[in-house]
Tab-separated table of C-alpha atoms in Angstrom:
chain	number	residue	atom	x	y	z
A	1	MET	CA	-9.219	-20.819	18.197
A	2	LEU	CA	-5.439	-20.974	19.074
A	3	VAL	CA	-4.903	-23.151	15.710
A	4	GLN	CA	-7.207	-20.184	13.892
A	5	ILE	CA	-4.264	-17.531	15.862
A	6	VAL	CA	-1.184	-19.566	14.481
A	7	LEU	CA	-2.552	-20.003	11.122
A	8	ALA	CA	-3.092	-16.441	10.520
A	9	LEU	CA	-0.149	-15.495	11.548
A	10	ALA	CA	1.876	-17.778	9.869
A	11	GLY	CA	-0.062	-16.165	6.743
A	12	LEU	CA	1.327	-13.105	7.926
A	13	VAL	CA	4.763	-14.159	7.452
A	14	VAL	CA	4.039	-15.790	4.456
A	15	LEU	CA	2.643	-12.786	2.497
A	16	THR	CA	5.247	-10.701	4.019
A	17	PHE	CA	8.279	-12.994	2.971
A	18	ALA	CA	6.381	-14.075	-0.194
A	19	ALA	CA	5.986	-10.216	-1.222
A	20	ASP	CA	9.709	-9.034	-1.212
A	21	HIS	CA	10.222	-11.822	-4.042
A	22	LEU	CA	7.364	-10.547	-5.854
A	23	VAL	CA	8.590	-7.277	-6.020
A	24	LEU	CA	12.382	-7.971	-6.416
A	25	GLY	CA	11.723	-10.525	-8.886
A	26	SER	CA	9.434	-8.571	-10.911
A	27	SER	CA	11.428	-5.771	-10.991
A	28	ARG	CA	14.803	-7.343	-12.016
A	29	LEU	CA	12.915	-9.187	-14.829
A	30	ALA	CA	11.636	-5.952	-16.332
A	31	GLU	CA	14.917	-4.715	-16.550
A	32	ARG	CA	16.264	-8.270	-18.247
A	33	MET	CA	13.424	-7.046	-20.803
A	34	ARG	CA	14.675	-3.844	-21.131
A	35	ILE	CA	11.763	-2.697	-19.982
A	36	SER	CA	11.579	1.202	-19.225
A	37	PRO	CA	13.223	2.642	-15.664
A	38	VAL	CA	9.579	4.557	-15.720
A	39	VAL	CA	7.724	1.676	-15.756
A	40	VAL	CA	9.739	-0.254	-13.407
A	41	GLY	CA	9.572	2.850	-11.082
A	42	VAL	CA	5.790	3.757	-11.407
A	43	VAL	CA	3.868	0.391	-12.247
A	44	VAL	CA	5.745	-2.746	-11.019
A	45	ILE	CA	7.394	-1.528	-7.661
A	46	GLY	CA	4.171	0.649	-7.183
A	47	LEU	CA	1.580	-2.262	-7.505
A	48	GLY	CA	4.164	-4.552	-6.034
A	49	THR	CA	4.042	-2.779	-2.962
A	50	SER	CA	0.720	-2.836	-2.231
A	51	ALA	CA	0.342	-6.157	-3.502
A	52	PRO	CA	-1.056	-7.790	-0.024
A	53	GLU	CA	-3.315	-5.376	0.637
A	54	PHE	CA	-5.261	-5.876	-2.829
A	55	LEU	CA	-4.879	-9.449	-3.039
A	56	VAL	CA	-5.796	-10.051	0.752
A	57	SER	CA	-8.667	-7.893	-0.203
A	58	GLY	CA	-9.778	-9.459	-3.071
A	59	VAL	CA	-9.667	-12.891	-1.652
A	60	ALA	CA	-11.713	-11.811	1.287
A	61	ALA	CA	-14.665	-10.393	-1.205
A	62	ALA	CA	-14.305	-13.539	-3.403
A	63	ARG	CA	-14.922	-15.626	-0.225
A	64	GLY	CA	-18.036	-13.298	0.458
A	65	ASP	CA	-15.636	-11.315	3.438
A	66	THR	CA	-16.375	-8.203	2.207
A	67	GLY	CA	-16.663	-6.182	5.226
A	68	LEU	CA	-12.930	-7.916	5.846
A	69	ALA	CA	-11.643	-6.783	2.752
A	70	VAL	CA	-13.289	-2.982	2.570
A	71	GLY	CA	-12.072	-2.766	6.702
A	72	ASN	CA	-8.313	-3.869	4.891
A	73	ILE	CA	-8.036	-1.406	2.687
A	74	ALA	CA	-9.734	1.388	4.739
A	75	GLY	CA	-7.374	0.613	7.364
A	76	SER	CA	-4.435	0.724	5.539
A	77	ASN	CA	-5.461	4.006	4.059
A	78	ILE	CA	-5.385	5.469	7.681
A	79	LEU	CA	-2.575	3.979	8.932
A	80	ASN	CA	-0.647	4.783	6.281
A	81	LEU	CA	-0.830	8.460	6.469
A	82	SER	CA	-1.134	8.736	10.317
A	83	LEU	CA	0.577	5.741	12.085
A	84	VAL	CA	3.376	5.002	9.507
A	85	LEU	CA	4.202	8.771	8.456
A	86	GLY	CA	3.872	9.638	11.970
A	87	ILE	CA	6.931	7.236	13.168
A	88	ALA	CA	8.687	7.825	10.141
A	89	ALA	CA	8.598	11.753	11.196
A	90	LEU	CA	9.141	10.769	15.082
A	91	ALA	CA	12.403	9.218	13.552
A	92	GLY	CA	13.685	12.782	11.394
A	93	SER	CA	11.735	15.353	9.906
A	94	VAL	CA	10.216	14.333	6.721
A	95	ALA	CA	11.041	17.081	4.026
A	96	VAL	CA	9.585	16.810	0.448
A	97	THR	CA	9.573	18.727	-2.804
A	98	SER	CA	6.899	21.214	-3.272
A	99	GLN	CA	6.229	19.434	-6.892
A	100	VAL	CA	5.251	16.045	-4.791
A	101	ILE	CA	3.077	18.068	-2.914
A	102	ARG	CA	1.685	19.838	-6.184
A	103	ARG	CA	1.140	16.220	-7.816
A	104	GLU	CA	1.240	13.193	-6.879
A	105	VAL	CA	-0.022	13.761	-3.224
A	106	PRO	CA	-3.578	15.335	-4.423
A	107	LEU	CA	-3.637	12.748	-6.967
A	108	ALA	CA	-3.158	10.227	-3.990
A	109	VAL	CA	-5.581	12.327	-1.904
A	110	GLY	CA	-8.444	12.252	-4.580
A	111	ALA	CA	-7.882	8.946	-5.088
A	112	VAL	CA	-8.598	8.052	-1.295
A	113	THR	CA	-11.966	10.383	-1.706
A	114	LEU	CA	-13.047	8.412	-4.713
A	115	PHE	CA	-12.511	5.239	-3.328
A	116	SER	CA	-13.943	6.469	0.045
A	117	PHE	CA	-17.561	7.938	-1.661
A	118	LEU	CA	-17.699	4.648	-3.949
A	119	ALA	CA	-17.276	2.184	-0.753
A	120	TRP	CA	-19.893	4.043	1.263
A	121	ALA	CA	-22.581	3.630	-1.929
A	122	GLY	CA	-21.306	-0.346	-2.309
A	123	LEU	CA	-18.500	-1.800	-3.655
A	124	ASN	CA	-20.072	-4.057	-6.642
A	125	PRO	CA	-19.106	-5.023	-10.168
A	126	MET	CA	-19.877	-1.289	-11.412
A	127	THR	CA	-18.537	0.741	-8.931
A	128	GLY	CA	-15.416	-1.666	-9.448
A	129	ALA	CA	-15.153	-0.982	-13.148
A	130	VAL	CA	-15.296	2.801	-12.049
A	131	LEU	CA	-12.348	2.126	-9.529
A	132	ALA	CA	-10.270	0.075	-12.380
A	133	VAL	CA	-10.907	3.051	-15.527
A	134	ALA	CA	-9.362	5.517	-12.782
A	135	GLY	CA	-6.480	3.602	-11.846
A	136	VAL	CA	-5.229	2.606	-15.449
A	137	GLY	CA	-5.974	6.641	-15.711
A	138	ALA	CA	-3.610	7.543	-12.756
A	139	VAL	CA	-0.866	5.219	-13.831
A	140	LEU	CA	-0.673	6.464	-17.053
A	141	ILE	CA	-0.821	10.163	-15.514
A	142	LEU	CA	2.365	9.071	-13.340
A	143	LEU	CA	3.856	7.398	-16.023
A	144	ARG	CA	3.469	10.808	-17.937
A	145	TRP	CA	4.299	12.904	-14.662
A	146	ALA	CA	7.579	10.456	-14.279
A	147	ARG	CA	9.106	11.027	-17.559
A	148	GLN	CA	8.933	14.918	-17.595
A	149	GLY	CA	12.139	16.687	-16.739
A	150	ARG	CA	14.112	13.559	-15.704
A	151	SER	CA	16.317	11.263	-17.412
A	152	ASN	CA	15.848	7.364	-17.861
A	153	GLU	CA	18.688	7.215	-15.646
A	154	GLU	CA	17.465	9.328	-12.710
A	155	VAL	CA	14.481	7.173	-12.879
A	156	ALA	CA	16.162	4.036	-12.742
A	157	THR	CA	18.726	5.103	-9.907
A	158	GLU	CA	15.139	6.186	-7.817
A	159	ALA	CA	13.578	2.426	-8.929
A	160	ALA	CA	16.595	0.726	-7.485
A	161	GLU	CA	16.628	2.789	-4.653
A	162	PHE	CA	12.647	2.330	-4.008
A	163	THR	CA	13.400	-1.714	-4.561
A	164	GLN	CA	16.218	-1.708	-1.827
A	165	ALA	CA	14.415	0.056	0.773
A	166	THR	CA	11.032	-2.266	0.108
A	167	ALA	CA	12.430	-5.063	0.639
A	168	THR	CA	12.629	-6.598	4.163
A	169	LEU	CA	14.854	-9.094	3.416
A	170	ASP	CA	18.512	-9.559	3.260
A	171	VAL	CA	18.636	-10.092	-0.307
A	172	PRO	CA	21.037	-8.024	-3.132
A	173	VAL	CA	19.329	-5.690	-5.464
A	174	GLN	CA	21.846	-5.064	-8.098
A	175	PRO	CA	21.909	-7.080	-10.561
A	176	SER	CA	23.192	-10.536	-9.660
A	177	ARG	CA	25.128	-13.326	-11.664
A	178	LEU	CA	21.975	-16.113	-11.130
A	179	PRO	CA	20.604	-17.690	-14.358
A	180	ALA	CA	18.238	-15.546	-16.716
A	181	TRP	CA	14.770	-18.513	-15.722
A	182	PHE	CA	15.147	-17.514	-12.018
A	183	GLU	CA	13.859	-14.069	-11.670
A	184	PRO	CA	10.594	-14.885	-13.344
A	185	VAL	CA	10.237	-17.824	-11.253
A	186	ARG	CA	11.049	-15.728	-8.096
A	187	ALA	CA	8.029	-13.698	-9.156
A	188	LEU	CA	5.835	-16.561	-9.757
A	189	LEU	CA	6.863	-17.978	-6.362
A	190	GLY	CA	6.285	-14.521	-4.896
A	191	LEU	CA	2.950	-14.039	-6.194
A	192	ALA	CA	1.833	-17.848	-5.774
A	193	GLY	CA	3.219	-17.155	-1.713
A	194	VAL	CA	1.428	-14.010	-1.691
A	195	LEU	CA	-1.919	-15.611	-2.869
A	196	ALA	CA	-1.497	-18.626	-0.401
A	197	GLY	CA	-0.567	-16.222	2.606
A	198	ALA	CA	-3.651	-14.299	1.936
A	199	GLN	CA	-5.944	-16.717	1.793
A	200	LEU	CA	-4.536	-18.064	5.139
A	201	LEU	CA	-4.768	-14.635	6.751
A	202	VAL	CA	-8.055	-14.034	5.931
A	203	SER	CA	-9.787	-17.575	6.065
A	204	ASN	CA	-8.404	-17.751	9.550
A	205	ALA	CA	-9.154	-14.139	10.392
A	206	SER	CA	-12.488	-14.323	9.394
A	207	THR	CA	-13.207	-17.223	11.752
A	208	ILE	CA	-11.287	-15.665	14.690
A	209	ALA	CA	-13.942	-12.604	14.096
A	210	THR	CA	-16.814	-15.326	13.922
A	211	GLU	CA	-16.149	-16.731	17.137
A	212	LEU	CA	-15.613	-13.858	18.608
A	213	GLY	CA	-18.846	-11.895	17.616
A	214	VAL	CA	-16.406	-9.178	16.487
A	215	PRO	CA	-17.821	-7.624	13.419
A	216	GLN	CA	-15.340	-8.383	10.449
A	217	VAL	CA	-15.029	-4.717	9.283
A	218	ILE	CA	-13.085	-4.241	12.495
A	219	ILE	CA	-10.788	-7.555	12.353
A	220	GLY	CA	-9.976	-6.114	8.599
A	221	PHE	CA	-9.226	-2.292	10.006
A	222	THR	CA	-7.132	-3.414	12.404
A	223	LEU	CA	-5.329	-7.371	12.711
A	224	VAL	CA	-5.446	-7.373	8.627
A	225	ALA	CA	-4.921	-3.767	8.132
A	226	LEU	CA	-1.742	-4.008	10.099
A	227	GLY	CA	-0.296	-7.014	8.589
A	228	THR	CA	-0.500	-6.046	5.317
A	229	SER	CA	0.537	-2.603	5.796
A	230	LEU	CA	4.219	-4.263	7.296
A	231	PRO	CA	6.104	-3.678	3.933
A	232	GLU	CA	4.907	-0.045	3.841
A	233	LEU	CA	6.348	0.575	7.219
A	234	VAL	CA	9.431	-1.167	6.922
A	235	THR	CA	9.682	0.744	3.545
A	236	THR	CA	9.135	3.467	5.332
A	237	VAL	CA	11.730	3.196	8.644
A	238	GLN	CA	14.847	2.064	6.020
A	239	ALA	CA	14.351	5.123	3.523
A	240	GLN	CA	14.176	7.495	6.621
A	241	ARG	CA	17.226	5.819	7.764
A	242	ARG	CA	18.961	6.509	4.678
A	243	GLY	CA	17.424	10.274	4.239
A	244	GLU	CA	15.194	9.602	1.145
A	245	SER	CA	12.083	11.299	2.642
A	246	ASP	CA	10.877	11.579	-0.879
A	247	LEU	CA	10.436	7.989	-0.656
A	248	VAL	CA	8.490	7.439	2.557
A	249	VAL	CA	6.345	10.321	1.191
A	250	GLY	CA	5.735	8.999	-1.781
A	251	ASN	CA	5.847	4.839	-0.983
A	252	LEU	CA	2.578	5.919	1.683
A	253	PHE	CA	0.792	7.786	-0.932
A	254	GLY	CA	1.290	6.476	-3.637
A	255	SER	CA	0.467	2.920	-1.627
A	256	ASN	CA	-2.486	4.664	-0.791
A	257	LEU	CA	-3.790	6.009	-4.213
A	258	PHE	CA	-3.245	2.193	-5.697
A	259	ASN	CA	-4.885	0.642	-2.549
A	260	SER	CA	-7.985	2.933	-3.170
A	261	LEU	CA	-7.748	2.255	-6.812
A	262	ILE	CA	-6.989	-1.036	-7.905
A	263	GLY	CA	-7.581	-2.556	-4.387
A	264	GLY	CA	-11.074	-1.319	-4.537
A	265	ALA	CA	-11.259	-2.556	-7.926
A	266	VAL	CA	-10.512	-6.255	-7.098
A	267	VAL	CA	-12.810	-5.791	-4.429
A	268	GLY	CA	-15.522	-4.584	-6.214
A	269	LEU	CA	-15.292	-7.056	-9.313
A	270	ALA	CA	-14.691	-9.962	-6.656
A	271	SER	CA	-17.542	-9.230	-4.920
A	272	GLY	CA	-19.759	-10.056	-8.219
A	273	SER	CA	-23.689	-10.652	-7.596
A	274	GLY	CA	-23.025	-11.313	-3.463
A	275	THR	CA	-22.932	-8.814	-0.848
A	276	PRO	CA	-21.373	-5.436	-1.803
A	277	GLY	CA	-18.366	-4.548	-0.083
A	278	ARG	CA	-20.039	-1.314	2.353
A	279	ALA	CA	-18.052	1.124	4.641
A	280	ALA	CA	-19.192	3.389	7.608
A	281	VAL	CA	-19.911	6.443	7.182
A	282	ALA	CA	-17.587	7.605	9.967
A	283	LEU	CA	-15.009	5.388	8.312
A	284	SER	CA	-15.170	7.267	4.795
A	285	ILE	CA	-14.930	10.401	6.408
A	286	THR	CA	-11.974	9.157	8.689
A	287	MET	CA	-10.091	8.285	5.355
A	288	ILE	CA	-10.554	11.385	3.921
A	289	LEU	CA	-9.890	13.433	6.445
A	290	THR	CA	-6.394	11.362	7.514
A	291	ALA	CA	-5.585	11.655	3.767
A	292	GLY	CA	-6.030	15.398	4.047
A	293	LEU	CA	-4.452	16.358	7.243
A	294	ALA	CA	-1.129	14.726	6.315
A	295	TRP	CA	-1.194	16.391	3.133
A	296	MET	CA	-2.176	19.940	4.555
A	297	LEU	CA	1.127	19.613	7.438
A	298	LEU	CA	3.240	18.481	4.418
A	299	ARG	CA	1.733	21.435	2.628
A	300	ARG	CA	2.534	24.003	5.543
A	301	GLY	CA	6.024	23.529	5.483
A	302	LEU	CA	7.077	20.863	3.290
A	303	ALA	CA	8.424	19.181	6.312
A	304	LEU	CA	7.209	17.074	9.011
A	305	THR	CA	8.127	17.991	13.008
A	306	ARG	CA	7.860	15.710	15.427
A	307	VAL	CA	5.316	17.488	17.232
A	308	GLU	CA	3.300	17.549	14.000
A	309	ALA	CA	4.281	13.610	13.970
A	310	LEU	CA	2.077	13.476	17.818
A	311	VAL	CA	-0.573	15.169	15.485
A	312	LEU	CA	-0.405	11.963	13.439
A	313	LEU	CA	0.008	9.330	15.904
A	314	ALA	CA	-2.939	10.937	18.037
A	315	ALA	CA	-5.072	11.160	14.657
A	316	TYR	CA	-4.882	6.970	14.394
A	317	ALA	CA	-5.540	6.590	17.867
A	318	LEU	CA	-8.502	7.919	17.971
A	319	THR	CA	-9.637	6.143	14.857
A	320	MET	CA	-10.190	3.074	17.394
A	321	PRO	CA	-13.025	4.489	19.389
A	322	LEU	CA	-14.525	6.129	16.308
A	323	LEU	CA	-14.754	2.817	14.976
A	324	LEU	CA	-15.686	0.709	17.654
A	325	SER	CA	-18.440	3.129	18.276
A	326	THR	CA	-20.106	2.998	14.746
């Protein structure tokens, strides 16, 4: 048991470290290839910060650990908009523009709702394909919105800030004098590290759950979800310290959008003809209610106070006995 715990923690460390290099390498490579800053900001970085969640869930589903896979995504979705957002609001008021509340946030809430219903029905190749199509549509919508009313220079600045806030390593974010081949190698090694860390974390977490007689969905909802949400937590803390409240909200709701659509699609397609990934009714409803609560609190005054932060933290605390009761 001790060996499995150590290996699971090692996988978590590798996962977090490699995810940094995957995001940094991918964004810098995209810039060197003269890819539009809009694409870099929305797709490369947006998907990059959610890579731990859907890669861990994909590996788990491919291994037949569908309960752990669904629990990871559900746990990350709930944790992001309760515990992480609550911590950010405790550190200081989290303000957001009305445009984000009208567009990006409802899109993310809709994605969580769709995932919740399909996870309750069962994630299989068919429902995975539905989520994949929805994911492509959401990315196209985000790209269109990102181009409206903003110049490439503004989006490029936001992308650079997002990358800097995301990085948990002391790695320079500005373009460096490293040779041109370094960034694609960094990105590939980061991807390999994420996959290796995911495999270590999933296989040993699954073994721990079996030996303790704990359902995989609980291990996924707690230990694995908390581990794969570390990039979002670090991003949120750093962005809040720099006064970038929009980055906080955009990162957390955006992470939930990609987790639900892309992560859900990966789980459904990876499960193949095996056991479909399912979420209990209570867990599905909790995902929807958590997203709706965060949206409602932000919409009320376009900012979160410390009192509202405590409401979100209490909501997260209440999910634990709810999950155990199911």
